[in-house]
Amino acid sequence: MDSNEREPAEGALPAAAPAQPAPPRAPGIAGLSAPYRVLAALALGALGVGACLHLALVFLHVAPSNTVGKQNARLVDGWIYPEFEQNWKLFAPNPLQQNISVEVRAQVRTAGGELVTRDWRDLSAEDGAAIRHGLLPSHTEQNELRRAWDFFTGSHDEDNKPDGERGELAEQYLKRIAVGRLTGGEAAGRPGGERIVRIQLRSATRSVAAPSWSAEKADTQTYYRELPWWNV
């Protein structure tokens, strides 16, 4: 026996083998344990089904009149309006040439029990001031009120009467926005113990003046459309 090789002492344990590095975990969902893989698969499946359902309802909304769309008109309208309404005015050959402001006023009951009608408040001007010079203007501040007003005028006649279920939905939607602006998102109350009893909205429409180099004449007078008082 080589002198460099020695017999292990009697009763001594053999030297431990060097530790092997743990195998790398598989990337993504495959690296999760079985229960978490099941949960992740269910979540992804639910998202996929929801996305497909949303796209199908949007397709039925923008597609030409068809049997499926007519049979499911209530379902489609209930999902699309008002948040997902599709608007194609970007491609219109004759874009809007008017400035339309939406204003609101309220009748309030003061802490002393007196009924007071407040002055008109220009909600569109407030939205404009909030987004002007902003690097990342809010999409809601830019479009919520404007689209709500378009939705209302498109679903009501000239006497402000709704032309169906969409009209009633548009009225409730516009009312909620106006009350939320007046109260700051709180219940129908205001500082000083005032309580809003009724609100009234109106639009102020003014045509954009023709440029100085144009011979076109435009009537720049402001025209108002007042809605009836709505109880809160």
Coordinates of C-alpha atoms in Angstrom, one line a residue:
M1 CA 0.0 0.0 0.0
D2 CA 1.2 3.4 -0.8
S3 CA 2.5 5.3 2.2
N4 CA 0.4 8.3 1.2
E5 CA -2.8 6.3 1.4
R6 CA -4.1 5.7 4.9
E7 CA -6.7 3.4 6.1
P8 CA -9.7 5.2 7.7
A9 CA -9.8 4.9 11.4
E10 CA -12.0 2.2 12.7
G11 CA -15.5 3.6 13.3
A12 CA -14.9 6.9 11.4
L13 CA -17.5 8.1 9.0
P14 CA -16.6 8.4 5.3
A15 CA -16.1 11.9 4.0
A16 CA -19.2 13.6 2.7
A17 CA -19.6 14.0 -1.0
P18 CA -19.5 17.6 -2.2
A19 CA -22.9 19.3 -2.3
Q20 CA -24.5 19.4 -5.7
P21 CA -26.0 22.8 -6.8
A22 CA -29.8 22.9 -6.8
P23 CA -31.3 22.6 -10.3
P24 CA -32.5 26.0 -11.7
R25 CA -36.2 26.7 -11.4
A26 CA -38.1 26.7 -14.6
P27 CA -39.1 30.2 -15.8
G28 CA -42.6 31.5 -15.7
I29 CA -45.6 29.6 -14.5
A30 CA -43.8 26.2 -14.9
G31 CA -41.6 27.2 -12.0
L32 CA -44.5 27.5 -9.6
S33 CA -45.8 24.7 -7.4
A34 CA -48.8 22.8 -8.6
P35 CA -51.5 24.7 -6.6
Y36 CA -50.1 28.0 -7.8
R37 CA -50.0 26.8 -11.4
V38 CA -53.6 25.9 -11.2
L39 CA -54.5 29.3 -9.8
A40 CA -52.5 31.1 -12.4
A41 CA -54.1 29.1 -15.2
L42 CA -57.6 29.9 -13.9
A43 CA -56.8 33.6 -13.6
L44 CA -55.4 33.7 -17.2
G45 CA -58.4 31.8 -18.4
A46 CA -60.8 34.2 -16.8
L47 CA -58.9 37.2 -18.2
G48 CA -59.0 35.6 -21.7
V49 CA -62.7 34.9 -21.5
G50 CA -63.4 38.4 -20.3
A51 CA -61.3 40.0 -23.1
C52 CA -63.0 37.8 -25.7
L53 CA -66.5 38.7 -24.4
H54 CA -65.7 42.4 -24.4
L55 CA -64.4 42.3 -28.0
A56 CA -67.4 40.3 -29.1
L57 CA -69.8 42.9 -27.6
V58 CA -67.8 45.8 -29.1
F59 CA -68.0 44.0 -32.5
L60 CA -71.7 43.6 -32.3
H61 CA -72.0 47.3 -31.3
V62 CA -70.1 48.6 -34.3
A63 CA -71.1 45.9 -36.8
P64 CA -73.9 46.5 -39.4
S65 CA -77.4 45.6 -38.2
N66 CA -77.7 41.8 -37.9
T67 CA -79.8 39.2 -36.2
V68 CA -77.4 38.4 -33.4
G69 CA -77.0 42.1 -32.5
K70 CA -80.8 42.6 -32.5
Q71 CA -81.4 39.6 -30.3
N72 CA -78.8 40.8 -27.8
A73 CA -79.4 44.5 -28.1
R74 CA -80.1 45.1 -24.4
L75 CA -77.0 43.1 -23.3
V76 CA -74.8 45.0 -25.8
D77 CA -76.1 48.4 -24.9
G78 CA -75.9 47.7 -21.2
W79 CA -72.2 46.8 -21.6
I80 CA -71.1 49.4 -24.1
Y81 CA -72.9 52.5 -22.8
P82 CA -71.6 54.8 -21.5
E83 CA -68.0 53.8 -20.8
F84 CA -67.2 51.9 -24.0
E85 CA -69.1 53.8 -26.6
Q86 CA -67.4 54.0 -30.0
N87 CA -67.1 57.3 -31.6
W88 CA -65.9 57.9 -35.2
K89 CA -65.9 61.7 -35.3
L90 CA -62.2 61.7 -35.9
F91 CA -62.8 60.5 -39.4
A92 CA -65.7 62.9 -40.2
P93 CA -65.2 65.0 -43.3
N94 CA -66.7 68.1 -41.5
P95 CA -65.3 68.3 -38.0
L96 CA -67.1 70.2 -35.2
Q97 CA -66.8 74.0 -35.4
Q98 CA -68.4 74.9 -32.2
N99 CA -67.4 75.4 -28.6
I100 CA -69.9 73.7 -26.2
S101 CA -69.7 74.3 -22.5
V102 CA -71.7 72.4 -20.0
E103 CA -72.9 74.4 -16.9
V104 CA -74.8 73.4 -13.8
R105 CA -76.5 75.2 -11.0
A106 CA -78.1 73.8 -7.8
Q107 CA -81.0 74.6 -5.5
V108 CA -79.8 74.0 -2.0
R109 CA -81.4 73.9 1.4
T110 CA -79.3 75.9 3.9
A111 CA -78.7 75.0 7.5
G112 CA -81.4 77.5 8.4
G113 CA -83.9 75.8 6.1
E114 CA -83.9 78.5 3.4
L115 CA -84.1 77.3 -0.3
V116 CA -81.5 79.1 -2.3
T117 CA -80.6 78.9 -6.1
R118 CA -76.9 79.1 -6.7
D119 CA -75.2 80.7 -9.7
W120 CA -74.3 78.7 -12.9
R121 CA -71.0 76.9 -12.7
D122 CA -69.0 76.2 -15.9
L123 CA -67.9 72.6 -15.5
S124 CA -66.3 72.5 -19.0
A125 CA -64.1 75.5 -18.1
E126 CA -63.0 73.8 -14.9
D127 CA -62.0 70.7 -16.9
G128 CA -60.1 72.8 -19.4
A129 CA -58.2 74.6 -16.6
A130 CA -57.3 71.2 -15.1
I131 CA -55.7 69.8 -18.2
R132 CA -54.2 73.0 -19.7
H133 CA -50.4 72.9 -19.8
G134 CA -50.4 69.4 -18.2
L135 CA -47.9 67.0 -19.5
L136 CA -50.1 64.0 -18.7
P137 CA -53.7 65.3 -18.7
S138 CA -56.3 63.0 -17.3
H139 CA -58.4 61.2 -19.9
T140 CA -61.4 61.4 -17.6
E141 CA -61.1 65.2 -17.3
Q142 CA -60.8 65.5 -21.0
N143 CA -63.7 63.3 -22.0
E144 CA -66.0 62.3 -19.2
L145 CA -68.3 65.4 -19.2
R146 CA -68.1 66.0 -23.0
R147 CA -69.0 62.4 -23.8
A148 CA -71.8 62.4 -21.2
W149 CA -73.3 65.5 -22.8
D150 CA -73.0 64.0 -26.3
F151 CA -74.6 60.8 -25.0
F152 CA -77.5 62.8 -23.5
T153 CA -78.2 65.0 -26.6
G154 CA -78.0 61.9 -28.9
S155 CA -80.6 60.1 -26.9
H156 CA -83.1 62.9 -26.3
D157 CA -85.3 65.0 -28.5
E158 CA -85.4 68.8 -28.7
D159 CA -87.8 68.9 -25.8
N160 CA -85.3 66.9 -23.7
K161 CA -87.5 63.8 -23.6
P162 CA -85.7 60.4 -23.6
D163 CA -86.2 58.2 -26.7
G164 CA -85.9 54.9 -24.8
E165 CA -83.8 53.1 -22.3
R166 CA -80.6 54.7 -23.5
G167 CA -82.1 58.1 -22.8
E168 CA -82.9 57.2 -19.2
L169 CA -79.4 55.8 -18.8
A170 CA -77.8 59.0 -20.3
E171 CA -79.9 61.2 -17.9
Q172 CA -78.8 59.2 -14.8
Y173 CA -75.2 59.3 -16.0
L174 CA -75.1 63.0 -16.5
K175 CA -76.8 63.7 -13.2
R176 CA -74.3 61.6 -11.3
I177 CA -71.4 63.5 -12.9
A178 CA -72.9 66.9 -12.1
V179 CA -73.8 66.0 -8.5
G180 CA -70.3 64.5 -8.0
R181 CA -68.7 67.8 -9.3
L182 CA -70.9 69.9 -7.0
T183 CA -70.2 67.9 -3.9
G184 CA -66.7 66.7 -4.5
G185 CA -67.7 63.1 -4.6
E186 CA -69.4 63.2 -1.2
A187 CA -73.1 62.7 -0.5
A188 CA -75.5 65.4 -1.8
G189 CA -74.2 67.9 0.8
R190 CA -72.1 71.0 0.6
P191 CA -69.9 73.0 2.9
G192 CA -71.7 75.0 5.6
G193 CA -74.4 72.3 6.1
E194 CA -76.1 73.0 2.7
R195 CA -78.0 70.1 1.1
I196 CA -78.6 69.9 -2.6
V197 CA -82.3 69.6 -3.4
R198 CA -82.3 69.9 -7.2
I199 CA -79.9 70.5 -10.1
Q200 CA -80.2 72.0 -13.5
L201 CA -77.8 71.7 -16.5
R202 CA -77.5 73.7 -19.6
S203 CA -75.1 73.9 -22.6
A204 CA -73.6 77.1 -23.9
T205 CA -72.9 76.7 -27.7
R206 CA -70.8 79.3 -29.6
S207 CA -69.5 78.9 -33.1
V208 CA -65.8 79.3 -33.7
A209 CA -65.1 82.6 -35.5
A210 CA -63.8 82.4 -39.0
P211 CA -60.1 83.1 -39.5
S212 CA -59.1 86.6 -40.5
W213 CA -58.1 85.5 -44.0
S214 CA -61.5 83.9 -44.7
A215 CA -64.5 85.6 -46.2
E216 CA -66.8 83.2 -44.3
K217 CA -69.1 84.8 -41.8
A218 CA -70.0 82.9 -38.6
D219 CA -72.6 83.6 -36.0
T220 CA -70.6 83.7 -32.8
Q221 CA -73.6 84.5 -30.5
T222 CA -74.0 82.1 -27.5
Y223 CA -77.0 79.8 -27.6
Y224 CA -78.2 78.0 -24.5
R225 CA -80.0 74.8 -24.1
E226 CA -81.5 74.4 -20.6
L227 CA -82.6 71.1 -19.2
P228 CA -85.4 70.7 -16.7
W229 CA -84.7 70.7 -13.0
W230 CA -83.8 67.2 -11.6
N231 CA -84.4 66.2 -8.1
V232 CA -81.4 64.8 -6.2

